[in-house]
PDB file of C-alpha atoms in Angstrom:
ATOM      1  CA  UNK A   5     121.723 111.256  77.024  1.00 42.00           C
ATOM      2  CA  UNK A   6     118.431 113.402  78.193  1.00 49.00           C
ATOM      3  CA  UNK A   7     118.807 112.242  81.940  1.00 64.00           C
ATOM      4  CA  UNK A   8     120.337 109.601  84.625  1.00 71.00           C
ATOM      5  CA  UNK A   9     117.880 107.115  83.268  1.00 78.00           C
ATOM      6  CA  UNK A  10     117.056 105.477  80.244  1.00 82.00           C
ATOM      7  CA  UNK A  11     114.695 103.107  81.896  1.00 87.00           C
ATOM      8  CA  UNK A  12     113.414 101.632  85.114  1.00 92.00           C
ATOM      9  CA  UNK A  13     111.067  98.673  85.393  1.00 92.00           C
ATOM     10  CA  UNK A  14     108.964  97.621  88.025  1.00 94.00           C
ATOM     11  CA  UNK A  15     107.256  93.719  88.666  1.00 94.00           C
ATOM     12  CA  UNK A  16     103.367  93.602  89.170  1.00 94.00           C
ATOM     13  CA  UNK A  17     101.429  90.040  89.692  1.00 94.00           C
ATOM     14  CA  UNK A  18      98.638  92.306  88.646  1.00 95.00           C
ATOM     15  CA  UNK A  19      99.572  94.671  85.898  1.00 95.00           C
ATOM     16  CA  UNK A  20      95.790  95.776  84.843  1.00 96.00           C
ATOM     17  CA  UNK A  21      95.659  97.091  88.400  1.00 96.00           C
ATOM     18  CA  UNK A  22      99.407  98.460  87.883  1.00 96.00           C
ATOM     19  CA  UNK A  23      98.166 100.090  84.687  1.00 97.00           C
ATOM     20  CA  UNK A  24      95.180 101.805  86.268  1.00 98.00           C
ATOM     21  CA  UNK A  25      97.545 103.197  89.012  1.00 98.00           C
ATOM     22  CA  UNK A  26      99.981 104.242  86.944  1.00 98.00           C
ATOM     23  CA  UNK A  27      97.815 105.950  84.209  1.00 98.00           C
ATOM     24  CA  UNK A  28      95.998 107.882  86.798  1.00 98.00           C
ATOM     25  CA  UNK A  29      98.850 109.382  89.116  1.00 97.00           C
ATOM     26  CA  UNK A  30     101.173 109.612  85.822  1.00 97.00           C
ATOM     27  CA  UNK A  31      98.514 111.571  84.408  1.00 97.00           C
ATOM     28  CA  UNK A  32      98.728 114.173  87.265  1.00 97.00           C
ATOM     29  CA  UNK A  33     102.115 114.850  86.458  1.00 96.00           C
ATOM     30  CA  UNK A  34     102.047 115.208  82.751  1.00 96.00           C
ATOM     31  CA  UNK A  35     102.807 111.868  81.458  1.00 96.00           C
ATOM     32  CA  UNK A  36     101.022 110.002  78.665  1.00 97.00           C
ATOM     33  CA  UNK A  37      98.888 106.518  79.232  1.00 98.00           C
ATOM     34  CA  UNK A  38     101.096 103.640  79.374  1.00 97.00           C
ATOM     35  CA  UNK A  39     101.196 101.629  76.306  1.00 96.00           C
ATOM     36  CA  UNK A  40     100.865  97.505  76.081  1.00 95.00           C
ATOM     37  CA  UNK A  41     103.736  95.379  74.401  1.00 92.00           C
ATOM     38  CA  UNK A  42     103.195  92.013  73.401  1.00 91.00           C
ATOM     39  CA  UNK A  43     104.851  90.606  76.581  1.00 88.00           C
ATOM     40  CA  UNK A  44     101.838  92.300  78.291  1.00 90.00           C
ATOM     41  CA  UNK A  45     104.025  95.057  79.907  1.00 93.00           C
ATOM     42  CA  UNK A  46     102.774  98.904  80.047  1.00 96.00           C
ATOM     43  CA  UNK A  47     105.716 101.191  78.907  1.00 96.00           C
ATOM     44  CA  UNK A  48     105.423 104.713  79.698  1.00 96.00           C
ATOM     45  CA  UNK A  49     107.456 107.249  77.282  1.00 95.00           C
ATOM     46  CA  UNK A  50     108.730 110.632  79.071  1.00 93.00           C
ATOM     47  CA  UNK A  51     111.115 113.021  77.626  1.00 90.00           C
ATOM     48  CA  UNK A  52     113.180 110.478  76.079  1.00 88.00           C
ATOM     49  CA  UNK A  53     113.005 107.858  79.323  1.00 91.00           C
ATOM     50  CA  UNK A  54     110.833 104.713  79.840  1.00 93.00           C
ATOM     51  CA  UNK A  55     109.270 103.536  82.922  1.00 95.00           C
ATOM     52  CA  UNK A  56     107.710  99.646  82.377  1.00 95.00           C
ATOM     53  CA  UNK A  57     105.868  97.892  84.296  1.00 95.00           C
ATOM     54  CA  UNK A  58     104.889  94.193  84.265  1.00 94.00           C
ATOM     55  CA  UNK A  59     105.154  90.641  85.531  1.00 93.00           C
ATOM     56  CA  UNK A  60     108.729  89.774  86.123  1.00 92.00           C
ATOM     57  CA  UNK A  61     110.343  88.157  83.595  1.00 86.00           C
ATOM     58  CA  UNK A  62     111.428  85.080  85.596  1.00 90.00           C
ATOM     59  CA  UNK A  63     107.958  83.998  86.301  1.00 90.00           C
ATOM     60  CA  UNK A  64     108.496  84.355  90.061  1.00 92.00           C
ATOM     61  CA  UNK A  65     106.268  86.764  92.029  1.00 92.00           C
ATOM     62  CA  UNK A  66     107.117  90.256  92.072  1.00 91.00           C
ATOM     63  CA  UNK A  67     108.181  92.350  95.203  1.00 89.00           C
ATOM     64  CA  UNK A  68     109.094  95.081  96.435  1.00 84.00           C
ATOM     65  CA  UNK A  69     112.928  96.595  97.288  1.00 83.00           C
ATOM     66  CA  UNK A  70     113.332  97.064 101.096  1.00 77.00           C
ATOM     67  CA  UNK A  71     114.493 100.380 101.643  1.00 79.00           C
ATOM     68  CA  UNK A  72     113.894 101.358  97.881  1.00 86.00           C
ATOM     69  CA  UNK A  73     111.948 104.489  96.624  1.00 91.00           C
ATOM     70  CA  UNK A  74     111.546 105.365  93.000  1.00 93.00           C
ATOM     71  CA  UNK A  75     111.337 109.260  92.718  1.00 92.00           C
ATOM     72  CA  UNK A  76     109.275 111.171  89.987  1.00 94.00           C
ATOM     73  CA  UNK A  77     109.519 114.825  88.874  1.00 93.00           C
ATOM     74  CA  UNK A  78     106.444 117.169  89.241  1.00 95.00           C
ATOM     75  CA  UNK A  79     105.762 120.338  87.443  1.00 95.00           C
ATOM     76  CA  UNK A  80     103.991 121.884  89.989  1.00 96.00           C
ATOM     77  CA  UNK A  81     102.885 121.709  93.937  1.00 97.00           C
ATOM     78  CA  UNK A  82      99.310 121.215  92.471  1.00 97.00           C
ATOM     79  CA  UNK A  83     100.558 118.125  90.799  1.00 97.00           C
ATOM     80  CA  UNK A  84     101.962 116.875  93.390  1.00 97.00           C
ATOM     81  CA  UNK A  85      98.831 116.804  95.426  1.00 98.00           C
ATOM     82  CA  UNK A  86      96.828 116.009  92.332  1.00 98.00           C
ATOM     83  CA  UNK A  87      99.048 112.468  92.378  1.00 97.00           C
ATOM     84  CA  UNK A  88      99.196 111.578  95.864  1.00 98.00           C
ATOM     85  CA  UNK A  89      94.895 112.199  95.552  1.00 98.00           C
ATOM     86  CA  UNK A  90      94.751 110.273  92.115  1.00 98.00           C
ATOM     87  CA  UNK A  91      97.141 107.237  93.723  1.00 98.00           C
ATOM     88  CA  UNK A  92      95.079 106.884  96.558  1.00 98.00           C
ATOM     89  CA  UNK A  93      91.739 106.329  94.216  1.00 98.00           C
ATOM     90  CA  UNK A  94      93.446 103.891  92.096  1.00 98.00           C
ATOM     91  CA  UNK A  95      94.750 101.241  94.213  1.00 97.00           C
ATOM     92  CA  UNK A  96      97.820 103.100  96.004  1.00 97.00           C
ATOM     93  CA  UNK A  97      98.178 103.129  99.635  1.00 97.00           C
ATOM     94  CA  UNK A  98      98.911 106.030 102.027  1.00 95.00           C
ATOM     95  CA  UNK A  99     103.007 106.078 103.057  1.00 92.00           C
ATOM     96  CA  UNK A 100     104.751 108.762 105.133  1.00 91.00           C
ATOM     97  CA  UNK A 101     102.024 110.683 105.991  1.00 94.00           C
ATOM     98  CA  UNK A 102     100.271 113.546 103.501  1.00 96.00           C
ATOM     99  CA  UNK A 103     102.168 115.544 100.924  1.00 97.00           C
ATOM    100  CA  UNK A 104     103.948 118.351 102.598  1.00 96.00           C
ATOM    101  CA  UNK A 105     106.963 121.336 101.867  1.00 96.00           C
ATOM    102  CA  UNK A 106     110.172 120.591 103.504  1.00 93.00           C
ATOM    103  CA  UNK A 107     114.178 121.261 102.755  1.00 91.00           C
ATOM    104  CA  UNK A 108     115.596 118.420 100.606  1.00 85.00           C
ATOM    105  CA  UNK A 109     118.070 116.620 102.528  1.00 79.00           C
ATOM    106  CA  UNK A 110     119.738 116.156  99.302  1.00 77.00           C
ATOM    107  CA  UNK A 111     119.954 119.372  97.637  1.00 78.00           C
ATOM    108  CA  UNK A 112     118.981 122.122 100.410  1.00 84.00           C
ATOM    109  CA  UNK A 113     116.203 123.322  98.438  1.00 89.00           C
ATOM    110  CA  UNK A 114     112.548 123.770  99.739  1.00 94.00           C
ATOM    111  CA  UNK A 115     110.440 120.875  97.981  1.00 94.00           C
ATOM    112  CA  UNK A 116     106.741 119.853  97.697  1.00 96.00           C
ATOM    113  CA  UNK A 117     106.912 115.787  98.322  1.00 96.00           C
ATOM    114  CA  UNK A 118     104.328 112.957  98.773  1.00 97.00           C
ATOM    115  CA  UNK A 119     104.799 109.310  99.276  1.00 96.00           C
ATOM    116  CA  UNK A 120     102.866 106.397  98.262  1.00 96.00           C
ATOM    117  CA  UNK A 121     103.066 102.572  97.465  1.00 95.00           C
ATOM    118  CA  UNK A 122     101.764 101.416  94.394  1.00 96.00           C
ATOM    119  CA  UNK A 123      99.088  98.546  94.410  1.00 95.00           C
ATOM    120  CA  UNK A 124     102.188  95.704  94.429  1.00 94.00           C
ATOM    121  CA  UNK A 125     104.131  97.864  97.351  1.00 94.00           C
ATOM    122  CA  UNK A 126     106.576  99.642  95.717  1.00 94.00           C
ATOM    123  CA  UNK A 127     107.809 102.822  97.837  1.00 94.00           C
ATOM    124  CA  UNK A 128     106.798 105.842  95.310  1.00 95.00           C
ATOM    125  CA  UNK A 129     107.774 109.432  95.677  1.00 95.00           C
ATOM    126  CA  UNK A 130     106.768 112.682  93.693  1.00 95.00           C
ATOM    127  CA  UNK A 131     108.652 116.117  94.196  1.00 94.00           C
ATOM    128  CA  UNK A 132     108.208 119.572  92.875  1.00 95.00           C
ATOM    129  CA  UNK A 133     111.656 121.300  93.666  1.00 91.00           C
ATOM    130  CA  UNK A 134     110.212 124.891  93.817  1.00 87.00           C
ATOM    131  CA  UNK A 135     112.579 127.798  92.294  1.00 75.00           C
ATOM    132  CA  UNK A 136     115.066 129.506  94.386  1.00 49.00           C
ATOM    133  CA  UNK A 137     114.611 133.213  94.582  1.00 46.00           C
TER     134      UNK A 137
END
């Protein structure tokens, strides 16, 4: 097992808009573009983990989780800012202000963090955990 999650799936009513958004934001944090599967979903692979976007399997409209946030690691503070800028330029919307440095309430560690909503409204977060000296 390489991490806590094997895969995560988010629904979208516009897979192509989601692909454009995630290709751009993931490129900023070192993840390759998504590949299409036979069901019209886009699959992103990184370090043994999968992130999948596509129309809901049940055929209903995609919705976002109220109170839910999906967080991703960033390799640097600069990547956090690049991710945020790429997301805003590719259909994302501002959520919780600009990227900032703060102490993580979960770890007590200094982090650089940014939030966005994807084109469907899912709340996303990217975090760079600064080295402890």
